[in-house]
Coordinates of C-alpha atoms in Angstrom, one line a residue:
Chain A
M25 CA 14.6 11.5 -32.6
P26 CA 17.1 13.9 -34.2
A27 CA 20.3 12.1 -35.3
K28 CA 22.5 14.3 -33.1
L29 CA 20.9 12.8 -30.0
R30 CA 22.1 9.3 -30.8
I31 CA 25.0 8.5 -28.4
N32 CA 27.6 6.3 -29.8
K33 CA 29.6 5.7 -26.7
L34 CA 28.3 6.3 -23.2
V35 CA 30.6 6.0 -20.2
V36 CA 29.1 5.4 -16.8
I37 CA 31.4 6.0 -13.9
G38 CA 29.9 4.3 -10.9
V39 CA 27.5 1.6 -12.2
G40 CA 25.2 1.7 -9.2
L41 CA 21.4 2.1 -9.0
I42 CA 21.4 5.5 -10.7
G43 CA 24.2 5.0 -13.2
G44 CA 23.0 1.5 -14.1
S45 CA 19.4 2.6 -14.5
F46 CA 20.4 5.5 -16.7
A47 CA 22.3 3.0 -19.0
L48 CA 19.3 0.6 -19.1
A49 CA 16.8 3.4 -19.8
L50 CA 18.9 4.8 -22.7
K51 CA 19.4 1.3 -24.1
K52 CA 15.7 0.6 -23.9
A53 CA 15.1 4.0 -25.7
R54 CA 17.6 2.8 -28.3
M55 CA 19.5 6.1 -27.8
V56 CA 22.9 4.6 -27.1
R57 CA 25.1 2.2 -29.0
Q58 CA 27.7 1.1 -26.5
V59 CA 27.9 1.5 -22.7
I60 CA 31.3 1.3 -20.9
G61 CA 31.1 0.9 -17.2
V62 CA 33.8 2.1 -14.8
G63 CA 33.9 1.1 -11.2
R64 CA 35.9 0.2 -8.1
S65 CA 34.2 -3.1 -7.5
R66 CA 35.0 -5.9 -9.9
K67 CA 32.1 -7.9 -8.6
N68 CA 29.6 -5.1 -9.2
L69 CA 30.9 -4.6 -12.8
Q70 CA 30.5 -8.4 -13.4
I71 CA 26.9 -8.1 -12.2
A72 CA 26.4 -5.1 -14.6
L73 CA 27.9 -7.1 -17.5
R74 CA 25.8 -10.1 -16.8
R75 CA 22.6 -8.1 -16.5
G76 CA 23.4 -6.2 -19.8
V77 CA 23.6 -2.9 -18.0
I78 CA 27.0 -2.3 -19.6
D79 CA 28.7 -3.8 -22.6
R80 CA 32.3 -3.4 -21.4
A81 CA 33.9 -2.9 -18.0
E82 CA 36.9 -0.7 -17.5
T83 CA 38.9 0.2 -14.4
D84 CA 40.9 3.1 -15.8
I85 CA 38.9 6.3 -16.1
A86 CA 41.3 8.0 -18.6
R87 CA 41.2 5.1 -21.0
A88 CA 37.4 4.7 -20.7
V89 CA 36.5 8.3 -21.5
A90 CA 38.5 8.6 -24.7
D91 CA 36.1 9.5 -27.6
A92 CA 33.1 9.2 -25.3
D93 CA 30.0 11.1 -26.5
L94 CA 28.6 11.3 -23.0
V95 CA 30.0 10.5 -19.6
L96 CA 27.7 10.2 -16.6
I97 CA 29.3 10.3 -13.2
G98 CA 27.2 8.2 -10.9
A99 CA 29.8 7.8 -8.1
P100 CA 29.4 9.2 -4.6
V101 CA 30.0 13.0 -4.6
G102 CA 33.1 12.7 -2.4
Q103 CA 34.9 10.9 -5.3
M104 CA 34.0 13.4 -7.9
P105 CA 37.0 15.8 -7.5
G106 CA 39.4 12.8 -8.1
I107 CA 37.3 11.6 -11.1
F108 CA 37.3 15.1 -12.7
A109 CA 41.1 15.3 -12.2
R110 CA 41.7 11.9 -13.8
M111 CA 39.6 12.6 -16.9
A112 CA 40.6 16.2 -17.5
P113 CA 43.9 15.6 -19.3
V114 CA 42.4 13.2 -21.9
L115 CA 38.9 14.7 -22.6
S116 CA 38.0 15.3 -26.1
P117 CA 36.3 18.7 -26.7
A118 CA 33.4 16.7 -28.2
T119 CA 32.7 14.8 -25.0
V120 CA 29.8 15.9 -22.8
I121 CA 30.0 15.2 -19.1
T122 CA 27.2 15.1 -16.6
D123 CA 26.7 13.9 -13.1
A124 CA 24.0 12.5 -10.8
G125 CA 25.3 13.9 -7.6
S126 CA 22.9 14.7 -4.8
T127 CA 24.7 18.0 -4.0
K128 CA 25.5 20.6 -6.6
Q129 CA 27.5 23.5 -5.2
D130 CA 30.5 21.3 -4.2
V131 CA 30.4 19.3 -7.4
I132 CA 30.4 22.5 -9.5
V133 CA 33.3 23.9 -7.5
A134 CA 35.3 20.6 -8.0
A135 CA 34.4 20.5 -11.8
R136 CA 35.4 24.1 -12.3
R137 CA 38.7 23.5 -10.6
H138 CA 39.7 20.1 -12.1
L139 CA 38.1 20.2 -15.6
G140 CA 39.6 23.7 -16.3
A141 CA 39.1 24.5 -20.0
C142 CA 36.7 21.5 -20.3
F143 CA 34.3 22.9 -17.7
P144 CA 31.8 24.3 -20.4
Q145 CA 31.4 20.6 -21.4
F146 CA 30.0 19.7 -18.0
V147 CA 26.3 19.8 -17.3
P148 CA 25.6 19.5 -13.5
A149 CA 22.4 17.5 -12.8
H150 CA 20.6 15.4 -10.2
P151 CA 17.9 12.8 -10.8
I152 CA 15.4 12.7 -7.9
A153 CA 15.0 9.0 -7.8
G154 CA 16.3 6.1 -5.8
T155 CA 15.4 3.2 -3.6
E156 CA 17.1 1.9 -0.5
N157 CA 18.9 -0.6 -2.6
S158 CA 22.2 0.1 -4.3
G159 CA 24.5 -1.5 -6.9
A160 CA 24.1 -2.6 -10.5
G161 CA 21.9 -5.5 -9.3
A162 CA 19.2 -3.0 -8.2
A163 CA 19.2 -1.0 -11.5
F164 CA 16.1 -0.9 -13.7
P165 CA 15.1 1.2 -16.7
E166 CA 11.9 2.7 -15.3
L167 CA 13.6 4.2 -12.2
F168 CA 13.4 7.8 -13.6
R169 CA 9.9 7.7 -15.2
D170 CA 7.9 10.8 -14.1
R171 CA 10.6 11.7 -11.6
N172 CA 12.2 15.2 -11.5
L173 CA 15.6 15.7 -13.1
I174 CA 17.2 18.8 -11.7
L175 CA 19.4 20.6 -14.3
V176 CA 21.9 23.2 -13.0
P177 CA 23.7 24.6 -16.1
Q178 CA 26.3 27.2 -15.3
P179 CA 26.9 30.5 -17.3
E180 CA 29.8 28.8 -19.1
T181 CA 28.0 25.6 -19.9
R182 CA 27.7 25.0 -23.7
A183 CA 24.1 25.0 -24.9
A184 CA 24.7 22.0 -27.0
A185 CA 25.9 20.0 -24.0
T186 CA 22.9 21.0 -22.0
R187 CA 20.6 19.9 -24.9
L188 CA 22.2 16.5 -25.1
V189 CA 21.9 15.8 -21.3
R190 CA 18.3 17.1 -21.4
A191 CA 17.4 14.8 -24.3
A192 CA 19.0 11.8 -22.6
W193 CA 17.0 12.3 -19.4
L194 CA 13.8 13.0 -21.3
A195 CA 14.4 9.6 -23.0
C196 CA 14.6 8.1 -19.5
G197 CA 11.1 9.5 -18.8
A198 CA 12.2 12.2 -16.4
R199 CA 10.7 15.7 -16.0
I200 CA 13.3 18.4 -16.4
V201 CA 13.4 21.2 -13.7
R202 CA 16.1 23.9 -13.6
L203 CA 17.4 25.2 -10.3
E204 CA 20.2 27.3 -9.0
A205 CA 22.9 25.3 -7.2
A206 CA 22.4 26.9 -3.8
E207 CA 18.6 26.6 -4.1
H208 CA 19.0 22.9 -5.0
D209 CA 21.2 22.2 -2.0
E210 CA 18.9 24.0 0.4
I211 CA 15.8 22.2 -0.9
F212 CA 17.4 18.7 -0.9
G213 CA 19.1 19.3 2.4
A214 CA 15.6 19.7 3.8
V215 CA 13.5 17.1 2.0
S216 CA 16.2 14.4 1.5
H217 CA 19.4 14.8 3.5
L218 CA 17.8 15.7 6.8
P219 CA 15.3 12.7 6.6
H220 CA 18.2 10.4 6.1
V221 CA 20.0 11.7 9.2
V222 CA 16.7 11.4 11.1
A223 CA 16.3 7.8 10.0
F224 CA 19.9 6.7 10.6
A225 CA 19.8 8.3 14.1
L226 CA 16.5 6.6 15.0
V227 CA 17.8 3.1 14.1
N228 CA 21.0 3.8 16.0
H229 CA 19.2 5.0 19.1
L230 CA 16.9 1.9 19.1
A231 CA 19.8 -0.5 18.4
R232 CA 21.7 0.9 21.5
H233 CA 18.9 -0.4 23.7
P234 CA 20.2 -3.2 25.9
D235 CA 17.4 -5.4 24.7
A236 CA 17.4 -4.2 21.1
R237 CA 16.8 -7.6 19.4
R238 CA 13.7 -8.3 21.4
L239 CA 12.5 -4.7 21.2
L240 CA 12.8 -4.5 17.4
G241 CA 11.1 -7.8 17.1
F242 CA 7.9 -6.0 18.2
S243 CA 8.2 -3.3 15.6
G244 CA 5.4 -2.8 13.1
G245 CA 5.0 -1.2 9.7
G246 CA 5.2 2.3 11.1
L247 CA 8.8 2.0 12.3
R248 CA 9.8 0.0 9.2
D249 CA 8.6 2.8 6.9
T250 CA 10.1 5.5 9.0
V251 CA 13.5 4.0 8.8
R252 CA 13.4 2.5 5.3
I253 CA 15.9 5.0 4.0
A254 CA 18.4 4.0 6.7
G255 CA 19.1 1.1 4.4
S256 CA 20.8 3.5 2.0
S257 CA 24.5 3.4 1.3
P258 CA 26.5 4.8 4.3
E259 CA 29.4 6.0 2.0
M260 CA 27.1 7.8 -0.4
W261 CA 25.2 9.5 2.4
R262 CA 28.4 10.4 4.3
D263 CA 29.6 12.2 1.1
I264 CA 26.3 13.9 0.6
C265 CA 25.9 15.1 4.2
I266 CA 29.5 16.3 4.4
A267 CA 29.3 18.1 1.0
N268 CA 26.1 19.8 2.0
R269 CA 26.9 20.4 5.7
A270 CA 26.6 24.1 5.4
A271 CA 22.8 23.7 4.6
L272 CA 22.4 20.6 6.7
V273 CA 23.7 21.6 10.1
P274 CA 21.1 24.4 10.6
L275 CA 18.4 22.0 9.4
V276 CA 19.4 19.4 12.0
D277 CA 19.5 22.2 14.7
G278 CA 16.0 23.3 13.7
Y279 CA 14.8 19.7 13.8
I280 CA 16.3 19.2 17.3
S281 CA 14.5 22.4 18.5
E282 CA 11.2 21.0 17.1
L283 CA 11.8 17.8 19.1
E284 CA 12.7 19.8 22.2
T285 CA 9.3 21.6 21.9
A286 CA 7.5 18.3 21.8
R287 CA 9.7 17.0 24.6
A288 CA 8.8 20.0 26.8
A289 CA 5.0 19.4 26.1
L290 CA 5.4 15.7 27.0
A291 CA 7.4 16.4 30.2
A292 CA 4.8 18.9 31.3
G293 CA 2.0 16.5 30.5
D294 CA 0.6 19.3 28.3
G295 CA -1.8 17.4 26.1
D296 CA -3.2 20.5 24.4
A297 CA 0.3 21.7 23.3
L298 CA 1.2 18.2 22.0
E299 CA -2.1 17.8 20.1
A300 CA -1.5 21.2 18.5
L301 CA 1.9 20.0 17.3
F302 CA 0.6 16.7 16.0
S303 CA -2.4 18.3 14.3
S304 CA -0.3 20.9 12.4
A305 CA 2.0 18.1 11.2
Q306 CA -0.9 15.9 10.2
R307 CA -2.4 18.8 8.2
A308 CA 0.9 19.8 6.6
R309 CA 1.4 16.2 5.5
A310 CA -2.1 15.9 4.0
R311 CA -1.6 19.2 2.2
W312 CA 1.8 18.7 0.8
L313 CA 3.0 15.1 1.0
V314 CA 0.1 12.9 0.1
R315 CA 0.3 12.1 -3.6
G316 CA 0.8 9.2 -5.9
K317 CA 4.3 7.7 -6.1
Chain B
M30 CA -15.0 -23.9 17.7
P31 CA -16.3 -24.6 21.3
A32 CA -19.8 -23.3 21.8
K33 CA -18.7 -21.1 24.7
L34 CA -16.7 -18.9 22.3
R35 CA -19.7 -17.8 20.4
I36 CA -20.4 -14.1 21.3
N37 CA -24.0 -13.1 21.3
K38 CA -23.5 -9.4 21.8
L39 CA -20.3 -7.6 21.1
V40 CA -20.1 -3.9 22.1
V41 CA -17.4 -1.8 20.4
I42 CA -16.7 1.5 22.1
G43 CA -14.9 3.6 19.5
V44 CA -15.6 2.2 16.1
G45 CA -12.4 3.3 14.4
L46 CA -9.8 1.4 12.4
I47 CA -9.1 -1.0 15.3
G48 CA -12.6 -1.4 16.8
G49 CA -14.2 -1.6 13.4
S50 CA -11.7 -4.2 12.0
F51 CA -12.1 -6.3 15.2
A52 CA -15.9 -6.4 14.6
L53 CA -15.5 -7.2 10.9
A54 CA -13.0 -10.0 11.6
L55 CA -15.3 -11.6 14.2
K56 CA -18.3 -11.3 11.8
K57 CA -16.3 -12.9 9.1
A58 CA -15.2 -15.7 11.5
R59 CA -19.0 -16.1 12.3
M60 CA -18.0 -15.8 16.0
V61 CA -20.4 -12.9 16.8
R62 CA -24.2 -12.5 16.4
Q63 CA -24.7 -8.8 17.0
V64 CA -22.4 -5.8 17.1
I65 CA -23.4 -2.6 18.9
G66 CA -21.2 0.4 18.1
V67 CA -20.8 3.3 20.5
G68 CA -19.1 6.5 19.5
R69 CA -19.0 10.3 19.7
S70 CA -19.3 10.9 16.0
R71 CA -22.7 10.3 14.5
K72 CA -21.2 10.5 11.1
N73 CA -18.6 7.8 11.8
L74 CA -21.3 5.5 13.3
Q75 CA -23.4 6.1 10.1
I76 CA -20.4 4.9 8.0
A77 CA -20.0 1.9 10.3
L78 CA -23.7 1.0 9.9
R79 CA -23.6 1.5 6.2
R80 CA -20.5 -0.7 5.8
G81 CA -22.0 -3.4 8.0
V82 CA -19.2 -3.0 10.6
I83 CA -21.9 -2.7 13.3
D84 CA -25.5 -3.7 13.4
R85 CA -26.8 -1.0 15.7
A86 CA -25.4 2.4 16.9
E87 CA -25.7 3.7 20.4
T88 CA -24.5 6.9 22.1
D89 CA -25.1 5.9 25.7
I90 CA -22.4 3.6 27.0
A91 CA -24.4 2.4 30.0
R92 CA -27.3 1.4 27.8
A93 CA -25.0 -0.3 25.3
V94 CA -23.1 -2.5 27.6
A95 CA -26.1 -4.1 29.3
D96 CA -26.0 -7.9 28.8
A97 CA -23.0 -7.7 26.5
D98 CA -20.8 -10.8 26.3
L99 CA -17.8 -8.8 25.2
V100 CA -16.9 -5.1 25.3
L101 CA -13.9 -3.9 23.3
I102 CA -12.8 -0.4 24.1
G103 CA -11.2 1.0 20.9
A104 CA -11.2 4.6 22.0
P105 CA -8.1 6.8 22.6
V106 CA -6.5 5.9 25.9
G107 CA -7.2 9.3 27.3
Q108 CA -11.0 8.6 27.2
M109 CA -10.7 5.2 29.0
P110 CA -11.0 6.4 32.6
G111 CA -14.3 8.0 31.7
I112 CA -15.5 5.0 29.8
F113 CA -14.7 2.6 32.7
A114 CA -16.5 5.0 35.1
R115 CA -19.6 5.1 33.0
M116 CA -19.9 1.3 32.5
A117 CA -19.0 0.2 36.0
P118 CA -22.4 0.7 37.7
V119 CA -24.3 -1.4 35.1
L120 CA -21.9 -4.1 34.2
S121 CA -23.2 -7.7 34.4
P122 CA -20.8 -10.1 36.1
A123 CA -20.9 -12.2 32.9
T124 CA -19.6 -9.4 30.7
V125 CA -15.9 -9.6 29.6
I126 CA -14.2 -6.3 28.9
T127 CA -11.0 -5.8 26.9
D128 CA -9.3 -2.8 25.3
A129 CA -7.0 -2.0 22.4
G130 CA -5.1 0.8 24.0
S131 CA -1.5 1.5 22.9
T132 CA -0.4 2.0 26.5
K133 CA -1.1 -0.5 29.3
Q134 CA 0.1 0.8 32.7
D135 CA -2.2 3.8 32.7
V136 CA -5.2 1.8 31.3
I137 CA -4.8 -0.8 34.0
V138 CA -4.6 1.8 36.7
A139 CA -7.7 3.4 35.4
A140 CA -9.6 0.1 35.1
R141 CA -8.6 -1.0 38.6
R142 CA -9.8 2.3 40.0
H143 CA -13.1 2.7 38.0
L144 CA -14.2 -0.9 37.5
G145 CA -13.8 -1.8 41.1
A146 CA -15.3 -5.2 41.8
C147 CA -15.6 -5.8 38.0
F148 CA -11.8 -5.4 37.5
P149 CA -11.3 -9.2 37.2
Q150 CA -13.6 -9.2 34.1
F151 CA -11.2 -6.8 32.3
V152 CA -8.4 -8.3 30.1
P153 CA -5.9 -5.6 29.1
A154 CA -4.7 -6.0 25.5
H155 CA -3.1 -4.2 22.6
P156 CA -3.2 -5.3 18.9
I157 CA -0.1 -4.3 17.0
A158 CA -1.7 -3.2 13.8
G159 CA -2.8 0.0 12.2
T160 CA -2.4 2.1 9.2
E161 CA -2.1 5.9 8.9
N162 CA -5.9 6.0 8.2
S163 CA -8.5 6.2 10.9
G164 CA -12.3 5.8 11.3
A165 CA -14.8 3.1 10.5
G166 CA -14.3 3.8 6.8
A167 CA -10.7 2.5 7.1
A168 CA -11.6 -0.8 8.9
F169 CA -11.1 -4.1 7.2
P170 CA -11.3 -7.7 8.6
E171 CA -7.7 -8.7 7.7
L172 CA -6.0 -6.0 9.6
F173 CA -4.9 -8.3 12.4
R174 CA -3.8 -11.3 10.3
D175 CA -0.4 -12.5 11.5
R176 CA 0.0 -9.4 13.7
N177 CA 0.9 -9.6 17.4
L178 CA -1.8 -9.2 20.0
I179 CA -0.2 -8.3 23.3
L180 CA -2.2 -9.7 26.2
V181 CA -1.5 -8.3 29.6
P182 CA -3.7 -10.2 32.1
Q183 CA -3.4 -9.1 35.8
P184 CA -3.2 -11.4 38.8
E185 CA -6.9 -10.7 39.5
T186 CA -8.0 -11.3 35.9
R187 CA -10.4 -14.3 35.6
A188 CA -9.0 -17.1 33.5
A189 CA -12.3 -17.5 31.6
A190 CA -12.2 -13.8 30.6
T191 CA -8.7 -14.2 29.3
R192 CA -9.7 -17.3 27.4
L193 CA -12.6 -15.5 25.6
V194 CA -10.4 -12.5 24.6
R195 CA -7.6 -14.8 23.5
A196 CA -10.1 -16.8 21.3
A197 CA -11.6 -13.7 19.8
W198 CA -8.2 -12.4 18.7
L199 CA -7.1 -15.8 17.4
A200 CA -10.2 -15.7 15.3
C201 CA -9.0 -12.4 13.9
G202 CA -5.8 -14.1 12.8
A203 CA -3.6 -12.5 15.4
R204 CA -0.6 -14.1 17.2
I205 CA -0.9 -13.9 21.0
V206 CA 2.0 -12.6 23.0
R207 CA 2.0 -12.1 26.8
L208 CA 3.9 -9.2 28.3
E209 CA 4.1 -7.3 31.6
A210 CA 2.5 -3.9 31.4
A211 CA 5.7 -2.0 32.2
E212 CA 7.6 -4.0 29.6
H213 CA 4.9 -3.4 27.1
D214 CA 5.1 0.4 27.6
E215 CA 8.9 0.5 27.4
I216 CA 8.9 -1.6 24.2
F217 CA 6.2 0.3 22.3
G218 CA 7.5 3.6 23.6
A219 CA 10.6 2.8 21.7
V220 CA 9.4 1.1 18.5
S221 CA 6.1 3.0 18.0
H222 CA 5.6 6.1 20.2
L223 CA 9.0 7.6 19.6
P224 CA 8.9 7.1 15.8
H225 CA 5.5 9.0 15.8
V226 CA 7.1 11.9 17.7
V227 CA 10.0 11.8 15.2
A228 CA 7.7 11.9 12.2
F229 CA 5.4 14.6 13.5
A230 CA 8.4 16.8 14.4
L231 CA 10.0 16.3 11.0
V232 CA 6.9 17.4 9.1
N233 CA 6.5 20.4 11.4
H234 CA 10.1 21.4 10.9
L235 CA 9.8 21.3 7.1
A236 CA 6.4 23.0 7.1
R237 CA 7.8 25.9 9.0
H238 CA 10.3 26.7 6.2
P239 CA 9.3 30.0 4.6
D240 CA 9.1 28.3 1.2
A241 CA 7.5 25.1 2.5
R242 CA 5.1 24.5 -0.4
R243 CA 7.8 24.6 -3.1
L244 CA 10.3 22.7 -0.9
L245 CA 7.9 19.8 -0.2
G246 CA 7.0 19.7 -3.9
F247 CA 10.5 18.4 -4.5
S248 CA 10.2 15.6 -2.0
G249 CA 10.5 12.0 -3.1
G250 CA 9.5 8.6 -1.8
G251 CA 12.1 8.7 1.0
L252 CA 10.5 11.6 2.9
R253 CA 7.0 10.3 2.2
D254 CA 7.8 7.0 3.8
T255 CA 9.6 8.6 6.7
V256 CA 6.6 10.7 7.6
R257 CA 3.8 8.4 6.6
I258 CA 2.8 7.8 10.3
A259 CA 2.5 11.6 10.7
G260 CA -0.9 11.1 9.1
S261 CA -2.1 9.3 12.2
S262 CA -4.8 10.7 14.5
P263 CA -3.4 13.7 16.6
E264 CA -5.9 13.0 19.4
M265 CA -5.0 9.3 19.7
W266 CA -1.3 10.0 19.6
R267 CA -1.6 12.9 22.1
D268 CA -3.3 10.4 24.5
I269 CA -0.7 7.7 23.9
C270 CA 2.3 10.0 24.3
I271 CA 0.9 11.7 27.4
A272 CA 0.0 8.3 29.0
N273 CA 3.4 6.8 28.3
R274 CA 5.4 10.0 28.9
A275 CA 7.4 8.4 31.7
A276 CA 9.0 6.0 29.2
L277 CA 8.8 8.4 26.3
V278 CA 10.7 11.4 27.6
P279 CA 14.0 9.5 28.2
L280 CA 13.6 7.9 24.7
V281 CA 13.2 11.4 23.1
D282 CA 16.2 12.6 25.1
G283 CA 18.3 9.6 23.9
Y284 CA 17.2 10.3 20.4
I285 CA 18.2 14.0 20.6
S286 CA 21.6 12.9 21.9
E287 CA 22.0 10.6 18.9
L288 CA 21.1 13.5 16.6
E289 CA 23.6 15.7 18.4
T290 CA 26.4 13.1 17.8
A291 CA 25.6 13.2 14.1
R292 CA 25.4 17.0 14.1
A293 CA 28.8 17.2 15.8
A294 CA 30.4 14.9 13.1
L295 CA 28.7 17.0 10.4
A296 CA 29.8 20.4 11.8
A297 CA 33.4 19.1 12.2
G298 CA 33.3 17.7 8.6
D299 CA 34.2 14.3 10.1
G300 CA 33.3 11.9 7.4
D301 CA 34.7 8.9 9.2
A302 CA 32.6 9.4 12.3
L303 CA 29.5 10.1 10.1
E304 CA 30.0 7.0 8.0
A305 CA 30.5 4.9 11.2
L306 CA 27.1 6.1 12.5
F307 CA 25.4 5.5 9.1
S308 CA 27.0 2.1 8.8
S309 CA 25.9 0.9 12.2
A310 CA 22.3 2.0 11.5
Q311 CA 22.3 0.3 8.1
R312 CA 23.5 -2.9 9.6
A313 CA 21.1 -2.8 12.5
R314 CA 18.2 -2.2 10.1
A315 CA 19.2 -5.1 7.9
R316 CA 19.6 -7.4 10.9
W317 CA 16.4 -6.5 12.8
L318 CA 14.0 -4.6 10.6
V319 CA 14.0 -6.1 7.1
R320 CA 11.2 -8.6 7.0
G321 CA 7.9 -9.1 5.2
K322 CA 5.0 -7.0 6.1

């Protein structure tokens, strides 16, 4: 490992599943000397300290980022403008900043606006990993192994900054993929944000049933898998969905149309039409979605 | 085990995941002497023979059910009227018939109509188990262990017939639950049939994207779990959804309304409303749906 890729001071803002796992993976790879965790929840930071995810907890962003080599922002995307604004006045020109936000166009707009002259030190990124659990207690160093890390460097982004962020994620075991920000938001609106809306809405609909407790007591593995992601953090997903609503609203509309097509076939008792819909879905899943974890 | 609960001849009509696993479980429990499999697919019956799921294959229902002690109909519910009609003329008064259909009102109507005087020998049932795989190759004897078996005996159903079916499912490791037919269809319309429609529609919507192959290449475990059940048999689910459409259409409508509520919050950029929806779903899932398998 080249000497320049050793990180003396890593600051993780938002020590959740993603930020915490990033810290643990870099520690395991012996790529980082010291990890400072910044967060809103004292209890979560205590868990992170106790589990060795971070070495020191800090509540003040400006104090934490002084002389950092690398800052990873793992907070919900709705908090990023405020975080950029707070760090901008004190950033050293040698500090590289990256993020793990699930949307990229809005984060880049916020970074460009609030980081100002430091914007070329910022490398937008998004690791495609997660579980339905959140918080430092859920973090583990293997989370990113063989997962995609989407890198979205901008024309102004310094090459050396991109290299450092790339090296850190490679050390976590991730595969690096470059995308344009708009392309990223369209893709993940479809394959990630829409499925979350679908799952949250399905649980809500069933929970509104007058006999919900009894009803859900009869559910099997099918429903449980279908709504697993409805266990995800409401705040995080609020931020993602609001940030990416330009891509997401048409996706929800298209999905509602698809349901209305199925509903029409059902109401008409049209078994052939319904079977055609189910068959095309079954084939598409087999072709594109059945793979190892 | 009382002597009367030994089954000399079991006939399984539709040797798929359910029918095949029922046969394997009863063989493992040494409760059955001989299993005859009836099916439309010669290839599937060959697999069932090779795996020891059945001892003999038969294509003619009337010939197969002669002197059977127990007949399990594991075929898609749309085929049941025809199956009842074919067996009715040759049924011995000593033969007990049961089914594994995912809907109950339509199956009971069909049985009452086509079995005629033999209707009291029929015990409507529904095992709540399954995977996204189908066919005799997917069958395994532990499929029903600790799963619910819904028993829906009718006023005419002979007590001895119900006792035999109950004992067979207990030997498979299932838990017996009694429900009314209408109650059954409402409950499973909500917790099983609706989630299948939701999953099939989600895959179809994503597969219609002009860049679907690339898009789905970026999917993670969240989408894969959400649409796992879209791998289920299109024919089976066509029959279930058509049979239960009276309960299912209003459930799809309610689900579309729930999505439209989320869509309105998104379009308005109303983060508070969206977070309230996501939070209530997350809490309901945690309260009612997080359990062991």
